[in-house]
Short mmCIF file of C-alpha atoms in Angstrom, two decimals:
data_model
loop_
_atom_site.label_atom_id
_atom_site.label_comp_id
_atom_site.label_asym_id
_atom_site.label_seq_id
_atom_site.Cartn_x
_atom_site.Cartn_y
_atom_site.Cartn_z
CA MET A 1 9.01 5.16 51.52
CA CYS A 2 9.37 6.86 48.26
CA SER A 3 10.61 5.23 45.42
CA CYS A 4 12.70 8.03 44.13
CA ALA A 5 14.84 8.12 47.14
CA GLY A 6 17.06 6.02 46.18
CA ALA A 7 20.38 4.34 46.13
CA ASP A 8 19.61 1.56 48.24
CA LEU A 9 16.54 0.13 46.89
CA PRO A 10 16.40 -2.47 44.11
CA ARG A 11 16.01 -0.64 40.69
CA TYR A 12 14.65 -2.51 37.70
CA ARG A 13 14.40 -1.33 34.12
CA ILE A 14 11.41 -1.66 31.68
CA GLN A 15 10.70 -0.99 27.90
CA VAL A 16 7.37 0.85 27.15
CA GLU A 17 5.72 1.09 23.79
CA TYR A 18 2.83 3.47 23.31
CA ASP A 19 0.70 5.03 20.65
CA GLY A 20 1.52 8.95 21.62
CA SER A 21 -1.87 10.16 19.80
CA ALA A 22 -3.60 10.69 22.70
CA TYR A 23 -0.89 12.21 24.93
CA HIS A 24 0.81 15.33 25.50
CA GLY A 25 3.90 13.31 25.20
CA TRP A 26 6.25 11.45 27.61
CA GLN A 27 6.97 13.77 30.39
CA ARG A 28 4.47 14.26 33.29
CA GLN A 29 2.86 17.72 33.46
CA ALA A 30 0.07 19.44 35.37
CA GLY A 31 -3.49 19.32 33.77
CA VAL A 32 -2.63 17.15 30.60
CA SER A 33 -2.62 13.69 29.96
CA THR A 34 0.86 11.88 29.81
CA VAL A 35 2.75 9.02 29.35
CA GLN A 36 4.92 8.95 32.04
CA GLU A 37 1.89 9.98 34.60
CA HIS A 38 0.14 7.02 32.95
CA LEU A 39 3.01 4.44 33.97
CA GLU A 40 3.50 5.88 37.22
CA HIS A 41 -0.05 5.96 38.17
CA ALA A 42 -0.55 2.09 36.73
CA ALA A 43 3.00 1.04 38.69
CA THR A 44 1.90 2.76 41.90
CA THR A 45 -1.33 0.98 41.82
CA ALA A 46 0.53 -2.22 41.20
CA CYS A 47 3.24 -1.83 43.53
CA ARG A 48 1.05 -0.44 46.49
CA THR A 49 3.81 2.23 46.82
CA PRO A 50 4.90 5.60 45.05
CA VAL A 51 6.49 4.52 41.96
CA THR A 52 8.35 7.36 40.22
CA VAL A 53 9.70 6.46 36.56
CA VAL A 54 12.59 8.02 34.45
CA GLY A 55 12.48 7.71 30.97
CA SER A 56 15.72 7.32 28.71
CA GLY A 57 14.29 10.96 27.18
CA ARG A 58 11.19 12.92 26.61
CA THR A 59 8.74 12.52 23.53
CA ASP A 60 6.56 15.29 22.12
CA THR A 61 2.88 15.34 21.86
CA GLY A 62 1.46 12.90 19.45
CA VAL A 63 4.95 11.24 18.91
CA HIS A 64 5.01 7.07 19.62
CA ALA A 65 7.51 4.75 21.18
CA ILE A 66 8.34 1.42 20.39
CA GLY A 67 11.36 0.96 22.41
CA GLN A 68 11.29 3.62 25.27
CA VAL A 69 13.20 2.58 28.19
CA ALA A 70 12.85 3.66 31.74
CA HIS A 71 13.73 2.41 35.25
CA PHE A 72 11.99 2.94 38.46
CA ASP A 73 12.87 1.78 42.30
CA LEU A 74 11.04 -0.60 44.34
CA PRO A 75 11.08 -1.14 48.03
CA ASP A 76 10.85 -4.75 47.57
CA ASP A 77 13.03 -6.93 45.77
CA LEU A 78 11.43 -8.77 43.21
CA ALA A 79 13.73 -11.94 43.35
CA LEU A 80 11.99 -14.20 41.32
CA THR A 81 11.67 -13.92 37.35
CA SER A 82 8.23 -15.31 38.38
CA ALA A 83 7.49 -11.87 40.46
CA MET A 84 8.59 -9.44 37.77
CA HIS A 85 6.21 -11.30 35.08
CA ARG A 86 3.40 -10.70 37.55
CA LEU A 87 4.10 -7.08 38.05
CA GLU A 88 4.45 -6.53 34.43
CA HIS A 89 1.38 -8.33 33.72
CA SER A 90 -0.33 -6.45 36.52
CA ILE A 91 0.78 -2.90 35.12
CA ASN A 92 0.01 -3.97 31.69
CA GLY A 93 -3.62 -4.63 33.12
CA ILE A 94 -3.81 -1.47 34.60
CA LEU A 95 -2.55 0.57 31.77
CA PRO A 96 -4.74 2.33 29.00
CA ASP A 97 -4.29 0.01 26.07
CA ASP A 98 -2.34 2.80 23.74
CA ILE A 99 0.45 1.86 26.49
CA ALA A 100 2.22 -1.22 27.06
CA VAL A 101 5.13 -2.16 29.21
CA ARG A 102 7.63 -5.44 28.64
CA ASP A 103 10.74 -6.72 29.58
CA LEU A 104 10.90 -5.59 33.03
CA ARG A 105 13.85 -7.01 34.84
CA SER A 106 16.68 -6.13 37.77
CA ALA A 107 18.95 -3.16 36.86
CA PRO A 108 22.36 -2.29 38.44
CA ASP A 109 21.76 0.32 41.10
CA ASN A 110 23.40 2.99 39.26
CA PHE A 111 21.32 2.17 35.91
CA HIS A 112 20.04 5.67 34.89
CA ALA A 113 17.90 5.39 31.74
CA ARG A 114 18.53 8.61 30.64
CA TYR A 115 22.30 8.84 31.57
CA ASP A 116 23.45 5.51 30.61
CA ALA A 117 21.91 5.83 26.90
CA ARG A 118 24.36 5.42 24.32
CA ARG A 119 22.65 5.91 21.41
CA ARG A 120 19.14 6.38 20.53
CA CYS A 121 17.25 5.30 17.29
CA TYR A 122 14.07 6.96 15.51
CA ARG A 123 12.05 5.96 12.70
CA TYR A 124 10.03 8.46 10.90
CA TYR A 125 7.06 6.37 8.45
CA VAL A 126 5.99 7.53 5.50
CA SER A 127 3.66 6.39 2.05
CA THR A 128 3.33 8.02 -1.19
CA GLN A 129 0.08 6.40 -1.10
CA TRP A 130 -3.08 6.90 0.61
CA ARG A 131 -2.98 4.76 3.60
CA ALA A 132 -5.88 3.90 5.90
CA LEU A 133 -4.90 1.03 8.40
CA ASP A 134 -1.57 2.51 9.10
CA ARG A 135 -2.94 6.24 9.45
CA GLY A 136 -2.14 7.02 12.75
CA ARG A 137 1.52 6.40 12.83
CA ARG A 138 2.18 7.31 9.06
CA VAL A 139 2.40 10.54 6.96
CA GLN A 140 1.46 10.86 3.11
CA VAL A 141 4.15 12.58 1.10
CA GLY A 142 3.80 13.57 -2.31
CA ALA A 143 3.96 10.81 -5.03
CA SER A 144 6.94 12.43 -6.66
CA VAL A 145 9.32 12.32 -3.40
CA ASP A 146 12.59 10.78 -4.97
CA PHE A 147 14.18 8.70 -1.99
CA GLU A 148 17.19 8.06 -3.67
CA ARG A 149 17.69 11.69 -3.89
CA MET A 150 16.85 11.93 0.24
CA ASN A 151 19.26 9.22 0.62
CA ARG A 152 22.13 10.83 -1.15
CA ALA A 153 21.48 13.95 0.66
CA ALA A 154 21.15 12.03 4.04
CA ASN A 155 24.91 10.84 3.96
CA ASP A 156 25.73 14.43 4.91
CA LEU A 157 24.10 13.99 8.00
CA GLN A 158 26.26 11.61 9.38
CA GLY A 159 29.14 12.04 12.01
CA GLU A 160 29.61 14.88 14.46
CA HIS A 161 27.94 18.20 13.70
CA ASN A 162 26.13 20.96 15.40
CA PHE A 163 22.25 20.86 14.65
CA SER A 164 21.31 24.16 15.97
CA SER A 165 19.56 24.52 12.54
CA PHE A 166 17.35 21.14 13.42
CA CYS A 167 16.75 22.24 16.96
CA ARG A 168 13.27 23.77 18.25
CA THR A 169 14.60 25.12 21.64
CA GLN A 170 16.47 28.70 21.59
CA SER A 171 18.39 27.93 24.50
CA GLU A 172 22.13 29.43 24.11
CA THR A 173 24.31 27.30 26.63
CA GLU A 174 22.94 24.04 25.54
CA ASN A 175 25.33 21.55 23.90
CA ARG A 176 23.90 21.27 20.27
CA VAL A 177 26.47 18.83 19.05
CA CYS A 178 25.26 15.17 18.16
CA ARG A 179 27.15 12.34 16.50
CA VAL A 180 24.84 10.55 13.79
CA TYR A 181 25.66 6.86 13.02
CA ARG A 182 23.16 6.46 10.62
CA ALA A 183 20.35 8.19 8.61
CA HIS A 184 18.92 6.58 5.75
CA TRP A 185 15.49 5.61 4.09
CA VAL A 186 14.53 2.19 4.10
CA ALA A 187 11.50 0.83 1.83
CA GLU A 188 9.09 -1.39 3.04
CA GLU A 189 7.26 -4.40 2.00
CA ARG A 190 4.09 -2.47 0.34
CA PRO A 191 5.22 -0.08 -2.35
CA GLY A 192 5.42 3.44 -1.62
CA ASP A 193 5.88 2.72 2.29
CA TRP A 194 9.20 3.91 3.50
CA TYR A 195 10.67 4.90 6.84
CA PHE A 196 13.67 7.15 7.45
CA VAL A 197 15.80 5.66 10.12
CA ILE A 198 18.08 8.05 11.99
CA GLU A 199 20.47 6.63 14.95
CA ALA A 200 22.52 9.46 16.92
CA ASP A 201 24.18 9.81 20.52
CA ARG A 202 21.66 12.19 21.37
CA PHE A 203 18.84 14.37 19.66
CA LEU A 204 17.82 17.78 20.31
CA HIS A 205 14.46 19.27 20.61
CA GLY A 206 12.33 18.55 17.22
CA MET A 207 15.51 17.47 15.51
CA VAL A 208 14.18 14.30 13.96
CA ARG A 209 11.02 16.28 12.32
CA ALA A 210 12.96 18.97 11.33
CA ILE A 211 15.51 16.89 9.63
CA VAL A 212 12.58 14.87 7.99
CA GLY A 213 10.85 17.73 6.80
CA THR A 214 13.92 19.32 5.25
CA LEU A 215 14.66 15.70 3.47
CA VAL A 216 11.19 15.83 2.06
CA GLN A 217 11.74 19.21 0.56
CA ILE A 218 15.22 18.04 -1.16
CA GLY A 219 13.22 14.87 -2.29
CA LEU A 220 10.44 16.73 -3.70
CA ARG A 221 13.36 19.21 -5.53
CA LYS A 222 12.52 22.03 -3.57
CA ARG A 223 16.01 22.18 -2.31
CA ASP A 224 19.03 21.03 -3.71
CA GLU A 225 20.61 17.61 -3.21
CA ASP A 226 23.73 19.18 -1.30
CA SER A 227 22.01 21.33 0.89
CA LEU A 228 22.59 19.66 4.21
CA PRO A 229 25.93 20.87 4.74
CA GLU A 230 24.90 24.76 4.34
CA ILE A 231 22.12 24.14 6.81
CA LEU A 232 24.06 22.75 9.32
CA GLN A 233 26.59 25.30 8.94
CA ALA A 234 24.06 28.04 9.58
CA ARG A 235 22.78 27.07 13.12
CA ASP A 236 19.79 28.67 12.61
CA ARG A 237 16.44 27.03 12.68
CA ARG A 238 14.95 29.18 10.27
CA VAL A 239 17.07 27.97 7.58
CA ALA A 240 16.08 24.38 7.59
CA GLY A 241 12.80 23.18 6.30
CA PRO A 242 9.37 22.64 8.42
CA ALA A 243 8.83 20.10 11.04
CA ALA A 244 7.22 16.74 9.83
CA LYS A 245 3.98 16.00 11.42
CA ALA A 246 4.48 14.24 15.07
CA LYS A 247 2.74 11.29 13.92
CA GLY A 248 5.08 9.63 11.71
CA LEU A 249 7.43 9.66 14.34
CA VAL A 250 8.44 6.74 16.65
CA LEU A 251 11.29 6.47 19.05
CA TYR A 252 11.93 2.83 18.00
CA GLU A 253 15.24 1.68 20.53
CA VAL A 254 17.78 3.06 23.00
CA HIS A 255 21.18 1.12 23.14
CA TYR A 256 23.12 1.14 26.70
CA ASP A 257 26.34 -0.05 27.11
CA ASP A 258 25.56 -3.79 28.11
CA SER A 259 24.43 -3.65 24.47
CA THR A 260 20.89 -4.01 25.91
CA THR A 261 18.30 -2.11 23.56
CA GLY A 262 14.75 -0.80 23.84
CA GLU A 263 13.86 -3.73 21.30
CA PRO A 264 12.61 -6.94 23.08
CA THR A 265 14.91 -9.56 22.96
CA ASN A 266 12.12 -12.06 23.60
CA MET B 1 -28.54 6.98 -15.53
CA CYS B 2 -27.97 4.53 -12.67
CA SER B 3 -24.21 3.15 -13.10
CA CYS B 4 -25.15 -0.18 -12.33
CA ALA B 5 -27.04 -0.67 -15.25
CA GLY B 6 -24.40 -1.87 -17.40
CA ALA B 7 -22.76 -3.43 -19.93
CA ASP B 8 -22.38 -0.31 -22.20
CA LEU B 9 -20.97 2.25 -19.75
CA PRO B 10 -16.97 2.39 -19.30
CA ARG B 11 -15.76 0.27 -16.25
CA TYR B 12 -13.11 1.02 -13.56
CA ARG B 13 -11.93 -0.99 -11.04
CA ILE B 14 -10.02 0.25 -7.66
CA GLN B 15 -8.26 -0.88 -4.67
CA VAL B 16 -9.69 -0.10 -1.29
CA GLU B 17 -7.70 0.18 2.19
CA TYR B 18 -9.63 0.35 5.40
CA ASP B 19 -9.54 0.25 8.94
CA GLY B 20 -12.54 -2.34 9.84
CA SER B 21 -13.15 -1.28 13.35
CA ALA B 22 -15.57 1.58 12.96
CA TYR B 23 -17.24 -0.60 10.20
CA HIS B 24 -20.13 -3.20 10.28
CA GLY B 25 -18.15 -4.72 7.57
CA TRP B 26 -18.00 -4.12 3.81
CA GLN B 27 -21.52 -4.71 2.71
CA ARG B 28 -24.16 -2.12 2.84
CA GLN B 29 -26.63 -2.55 5.20
CA ALA B 30 -29.83 -0.49 6.55
CA GLY B 31 -28.81 1.33 9.69
CA VAL B 32 -25.32 0.65 10.13
CA SER B 33 -22.21 1.87 8.97
CA THR B 34 -20.27 0.03 6.09
CA VAL B 35 -17.55 0.48 3.96
CA GLN B 36 -19.12 0.14 0.86
CA GLU B 37 -21.82 2.73 1.73
CA HIS B 38 -18.99 5.34 2.53
CA LEU B 39 -17.37 4.18 -0.68
CA GLU B 40 -20.53 4.69 -2.78
CA HIS B 41 -21.42 8.24 -1.15
CA ALA B 42 -17.93 9.49 -1.94
CA ALA B 43 -17.69 8.11 -5.60
CA THR B 44 -21.24 9.43 -6.03
CA THR B 45 -20.50 12.78 -4.56
CA ALA B 46 -17.19 13.06 -6.74
CA CYS B 47 -18.70 11.86 -9.78
CA ARG B 48 -22.08 13.63 -9.60
CA THR B 49 -23.78 10.56 -10.63
CA PRO B 50 -25.24 7.47 -8.69
CA VAL B 51 -22.58 4.83 -8.60
CA THR B 52 -22.60 1.28 -6.96
CA VAL B 53 -19.51 -0.33 -6.17
CA VAL B 54 -19.09 -4.27 -6.37
CA GLY B 55 -16.64 -5.82 -4.20
CA SER B 56 -14.34 -8.73 -4.35
CA GLY B 57 -16.10 -10.15 -1.66
CA ARG B 58 -17.53 -9.10 2.03
CA THR B 59 -15.37 -8.67 5.22
CA ASP B 60 -17.03 -8.94 8.84
CA THR B 61 -17.33 -6.13 11.03
CA GLY B 62 -14.32 -5.23 12.59
CA VAL B 63 -12.22 -6.82 9.81
CA HIS B 64 -9.58 -4.79 7.91
CA ALA B 65 -8.65 -4.79 4.18
CA ILE B 66 -5.27 -3.44 2.46
CA GLY B 67 -5.90 -4.84 -1.15
CA GLN B 68 -9.99 -5.15 -1.36
CA VAL B 69 -10.76 -4.63 -5.14
CA ALA B 70 -13.75 -3.34 -6.21
CA HIS B 71 -15.45 -2.15 -9.62
CA PHE B 72 -17.88 0.20 -10.40
CA ASP B 73 -19.50 2.01 -13.88
CA LEU B 74 -19.56 5.42 -14.97
CA PRO B 75 -21.25 7.21 -17.57
CA ASP B 76 -18.45 9.16 -18.86
CA ASP B 77 -15.27 7.54 -20.03
CA LEU B 78 -12.07 9.11 -18.11
CA ALA B 79 -9.91 8.93 -21.14
CA LEU B 80 -6.65 10.17 -19.49
CA THR B 81 -4.96 8.88 -16.54
CA SER B 82 -5.10 12.63 -15.19
CA ALA B 83 -8.70 12.42 -14.91
CA MET B 84 -8.48 9.05 -13.07
CA HIS B 85 -5.97 10.58 -10.48
CA ARG B 86 -8.07 13.38 -10.05
CA LEU B 87 -11.33 11.15 -9.41
CA GLU B 88 -9.37 9.02 -7.08
CA HIS B 89 -8.18 12.16 -5.35
CA SER B 90 -11.64 13.53 -4.85
CA ILE B 91 -12.92 10.15 -3.49
CA ASN B 92 -10.29 10.35 -1.18
CA GLY B 93 -10.79 13.66 -0.02
CA ILE B 94 -14.24 12.74 0.79
CA LEU B 95 -13.98 9.38 2.17
CA PRO B 96 -13.16 9.37 6.44
CA ASP B 97 -9.61 8.73 6.92
CA ASP B 98 -10.03 5.17 8.07
CA ILE B 99 -11.04 4.33 4.31
CA ALA B 100 -8.47 5.00 1.26
CA VAL B 101 -8.83 4.30 -2.55
CA ARG B 102 -5.73 3.61 -4.77
CA ASP B 103 -5.15 2.38 -8.38
CA LEU B 104 -8.08 3.59 -10.33
CA ARG B 105 -7.93 2.58 -13.79
CA SER B 106 -10.09 1.21 -16.56
CA ALA B 107 -11.40 -2.23 -16.76
CA PRO B 108 -12.88 -4.46 -19.46
CA ASP B 109 -16.44 -4.04 -19.60
CA ASN B 110 -17.12 -7.50 -18.64
CA PHE B 111 -14.60 -7.17 -15.69
CA HIS B 112 -16.42 -8.48 -12.25
CA ALA B 113 -14.23 -7.98 -9.07
CA ARG B 114 -16.31 -10.92 -7.28
CA TYR B 115 -16.64 -13.34 -10.21
CA ASP B 116 -13.51 -12.69 -11.93
CA ALA B 117 -11.40 -12.95 -8.42
CA ARG B 118 -9.14 -16.30 -8.69
CA ARG B 119 -7.38 -16.00 -5.48
CA ARG B 120 -7.76 -13.73 -2.09
CA CYS B 121 -5.24 -13.42 0.47
CA TYR B 122 -5.70 -12.83 3.82
CA ARG B 123 -3.19 -12.11 6.63
CA TYR B 124 -4.24 -12.45 10.53
CA TYR B 125 -1.74 -10.24 12.56
CA VAL B 126 -0.95 -11.71 16.44
CA SER B 127 1.74 -10.87 19.12
CA THR B 128 3.06 -12.80 22.18
CA GLN B 129 3.99 -9.07 23.36
CA TRP B 130 1.70 -6.87 24.82
CA ARG B 131 1.33 -4.31 22.04
CA ALA B 132 0.18 -0.69 21.99
CA LEU B 133 0.91 1.03 18.64
CA ASP B 134 -0.90 -1.95 16.42
CA ARG B 135 -3.20 -2.73 18.94
CA GLY B 136 -6.15 -2.07 16.54
CA ARG B 137 -4.96 -4.65 14.11
CA ARG B 138 -2.74 -7.33 16.04
CA VAL B 139 -4.21 -9.88 18.74
CA GLN B 140 -2.18 -10.92 21.89
CA VAL B 141 -1.45 -14.60 21.88
CA GLY B 142 -0.13 -16.49 24.80
CA ALA B 143 3.89 -16.43 25.07
CA SER B 144 3.74 -20.43 25.14
CA VAL B 145 2.46 -20.65 21.65
CA ASP B 146 4.54 -22.77 19.27
CA PHE B 147 4.49 -21.48 15.90
CA GLU B 148 6.81 -24.16 14.49
CA ARG B 149 3.99 -26.43 15.61
CA MET B 150 1.36 -24.42 14.08
CA ASN B 151 2.84 -24.65 10.93
CA ARG B 152 3.54 -28.14 10.67
CA ALA B 153 -0.38 -28.44 11.68
CA ALA B 154 -1.33 -25.55 8.97
CA ASN B 155 0.22 -27.77 6.08
CA ASP B 156 -2.79 -30.50 6.56
CA LEU B 157 -4.75 -27.23 5.35
CA GLN B 158 -3.15 -27.09 1.85
CA GLY B 159 -4.99 -28.31 -1.27
CA GLU B 160 -8.91 -28.91 -1.94
CA HIS B 161 -10.98 -29.50 0.84
CA ASN B 162 -14.52 -29.05 2.28
CA PHE B 163 -14.26 -26.59 5.08
CA SER B 164 -17.51 -26.74 6.60
CA SER B 165 -15.89 -27.37 9.77
CA PHE B 166 -14.59 -23.32 9.33
CA CYS B 167 -17.96 -21.96 8.15
CA ARG B 168 -20.00 -20.19 10.49
CA THR B 169 -23.19 -20.36 7.90
CA GLN B 170 -25.43 -23.38 8.16
CA SER B 171 -26.57 -23.39 4.50
CA GLU B 172 -26.75 -26.96 3.47
CA THR B 173 -26.95 -26.28 -0.18
CA GLU B 174 -23.54 -24.07 -0.38
CA ASN B 175 -20.54 -25.19 -2.16
CA ARG B 176 -18.04 -25.78 0.88
CA VAL B 177 -14.98 -26.73 -1.06
CA CYS B 178 -12.36 -24.49 -1.00
CA ARG B 179 -8.44 -24.84 -2.73
CA VAL B 180 -6.00 -23.59 -0.27
CA TYR B 181 -2.41 -22.60 -2.18
CA ARG B 182 -0.81 -21.70 0.95
CA ALA B 183 -1.12 -21.32 4.55
CA HIS B 184 1.60 -20.81 7.06
CA TRP B 185 3.21 -18.30 9.92
CA VAL B 186 5.52 -15.79 9.12
CA ALA B 187 7.82 -13.87 11.83
CA GLU B 188 8.04 -10.33 11.49
CA GLU B 189 10.83 -7.65 12.16
CA ARG B 190 9.90 -7.50 16.10
CA PRO B 191 10.44 -10.59 17.97
CA GLY B 192 7.06 -12.00 19.11
CA ASP B 193 5.04 -10.37 16.08
CA TRP B 194 3.85 -13.05 13.44
CA TYR B 195 1.20 -12.84 10.90
CA PHE B 196 -0.77 -15.99 9.47
CA VAL B 197 -1.00 -15.98 5.54
CA ILE B 198 -3.45 -18.09 3.83
CA GLU B 199 -4.41 -17.94 0.11
CA ALA B 200 -7.18 -19.83 -1.43
CA ASP B 201 -9.42 -19.45 -4.57
CA ARG B 202 -12.40 -18.29 -2.02
CA PHE B 203 -13.18 -18.71 1.52
CA LEU B 204 -16.44 -19.51 3.30
CA HIS B 205 -18.06 -17.22 6.29
CA GLY B 206 -15.58 -16.81 9.15
CA MET B 207 -13.06 -19.52 7.86
CA VAL B 208 -9.85 -17.77 8.24
CA ARG B 209 -10.92 -16.66 11.95
CA ALA B 210 -11.90 -20.19 12.86
CA ILE B 211 -8.84 -21.41 11.41
CA VAL B 212 -6.63 -19.48 13.30
CA GLY B 213 -8.51 -20.03 16.43
CA THR B 214 -8.02 -23.82 16.10
CA LEU B 215 -4.33 -23.07 14.98
CA VAL B 216 -3.71 -21.38 18.54
CA GLN B 217 -5.19 -24.09 20.25
CA ILE B 218 -2.90 -26.58 18.66
CA GLY B 219 0.12 -23.87 19.34
CA LEU B 220 -0.91 -23.85 22.98
CA ARG B 221 -0.68 -27.86 23.20
CA LYS B 222 -4.46 -27.52 23.70
CA ARG B 223 -5.12 -29.80 20.28
CA ASP B 224 -2.86 -32.27 18.81
CA GLU B 225 -0.72 -31.28 16.22
CA ASP B 226 -2.29 -33.70 13.54
CA SER B 227 -5.93 -33.10 14.36
CA LEU B 228 -6.56 -30.68 11.14
CA PRO B 229 -7.68 -33.58 8.86
CA GLU B 230 -10.01 -35.09 11.40
CA ILE B 231 -11.67 -31.43 12.07
CA LEU B 232 -12.11 -31.36 8.06
CA GLN B 233 -13.56 -34.73 7.97
CA ALA B 234 -16.17 -34.06 10.67
CA ARG B 235 -17.69 -31.15 8.80
CA ASP B 236 -19.19 -29.71 11.82
CA ARG B 237 -18.28 -26.45 12.89
CA ARG B 238 -18.71 -27.33 16.68
CA VAL B 239 -15.53 -29.63 16.22
CA ALA B 240 -13.26 -26.85 15.53
CA GLY B 241 -11.93 -24.09 17.57
CA PRO B 242 -13.42 -20.78 18.50
CA ALA B 243 -13.24 -18.01 16.39
CA ALA B 244 -10.10 -15.39 16.34
CA LYS B 245 -10.87 -11.80 17.10
CA ALA B 246 -11.93 -9.88 13.98
CA LYS B 247 -9.23 -6.92 14.49
CA GLY B 248 -6.31 -9.36 13.60
CA LEU B 249 -7.57 -10.25 10.38
CA VAL B 250 -6.79 -8.20 6.98
CA LEU B 251 -7.86 -9.03 3.69
CA TYR B 252 -4.37 -8.51 1.89
CA GLU B 253 -4.91 -9.09 -1.76
CA VAL B 254 -7.04 -10.43 -4.51
CA HIS B 255 -5.49 -11.81 -7.45
CA TYR B 256 -7.21 -11.92 -10.83
CA ASP B 257 -6.11 -13.99 -13.98
CA ASP B 258 -4.71 -10.75 -15.76
CA SER B 259 -2.24 -11.36 -12.67
CA THR B 260 -3.14 -7.95 -11.35
CA THR B 261 -3.59 -8.00 -7.51
CA GLY B 262 -5.09 -6.05 -4.60
CA GLU B 263 -1.70 -4.86 -4.01
CA PRO B 264 -0.60 -1.60 -5.63
CA THR B 265 1.98 -1.99 -8.18
CA ASN B 266 3.07 1.42 -7.73
#
């Protein structure tokens, strides 16, 4: 029985962390290595039944995740927590070490990782310093970048806006309105290390990287501090700045109505 | 003129960060790739003169550093800050991307990265969760490990002790007494992520990894909580626990009398 068949099968949800460096993004595609493909292979092997995994959303080539959320159905009810722990352990044992799952648990039959997600939170990691240890997930920016200036500018992102100017896809029909709950830069423990956190109900294709690329231009005084409202109004991707590199971007957590997230509660 | 010659040449110091995964440790050795060798090659190429680099201490194969400190002499006086920035930039451009230098600056002629170091600080990173993104620098430990118990045990490390039981090298003559200023576990932002921080005037070969391996046994209740004083008294490496894996260990900072450290002041 195929696990994608249905409503009658017990449903489970899981959190997925991955280093996106080696993958052509989340979504299964013929001929390239993707996170979804590896996850479905591992779950199928561990469960001895075909498993289809539905994620909260796609991530692009090279983008990482700490709190991706996915659901899948199994023909068997893993009634006991210990059975879920064993399955989680088996899946991790099969997965390559740059993908890990955790917090496998039962979900309501109608839970849907994508449609039920209410807020998604991304982080984009930068440093003004040359970094070696975190080089796979942190992008160097010019030492003269002004984070306070970027934070003042980022205020203009909050609220409901049409984000066409920050969307890579050219489809005319898609709804381009997103509600941004927070968008600001946070200083980390090591001087020079910062991350940009942005939380919204939904994100368009390439949106965070286009926003970060534009903010960095503002931080380097290549754009006015108050230029974001005008860029948003233009609804034209060419008006915004270049996309920041994929490797700095992490899908950090996904929030659902039951106030669970893509971060482990341990 | 050889840069190791001398007292008359202008001396510089630098901080070095590296991902130790690909290296046979810090110290130059024939036939294997080491951090010192790459650094000397980059500095020699950038300066067009042979440069010998002296580090604050060795790190083992696979061990990382964020705040290693090193000194070297150059025949020319880089009188201007801008010249130092240019040299730092050149060296980073030549180095592989898993080694980075920063904070290049003038040092007194008699400054010595090893002999003048007063305190060294290491961190050892673990997680009770399966991790993918930080897998190169974080070691998974059993979910049942009790960090409070390990912290109570770690109190016994503080102060001046003979650390022969935590030393890999069997030399009889070496001074095995170290003064530990702090040794405790710190919870990180993500549930399940912790690091052990230990700061001492000096460290013996393999000392931090032997301490962490022993503490984890205590945390898993394979050893008594108060077993460290007895292990220290035994002065026998076989009495302590196994060495924790190299990849979790980071030389975090080195302190000197002028209260400068191996961490960037930005």
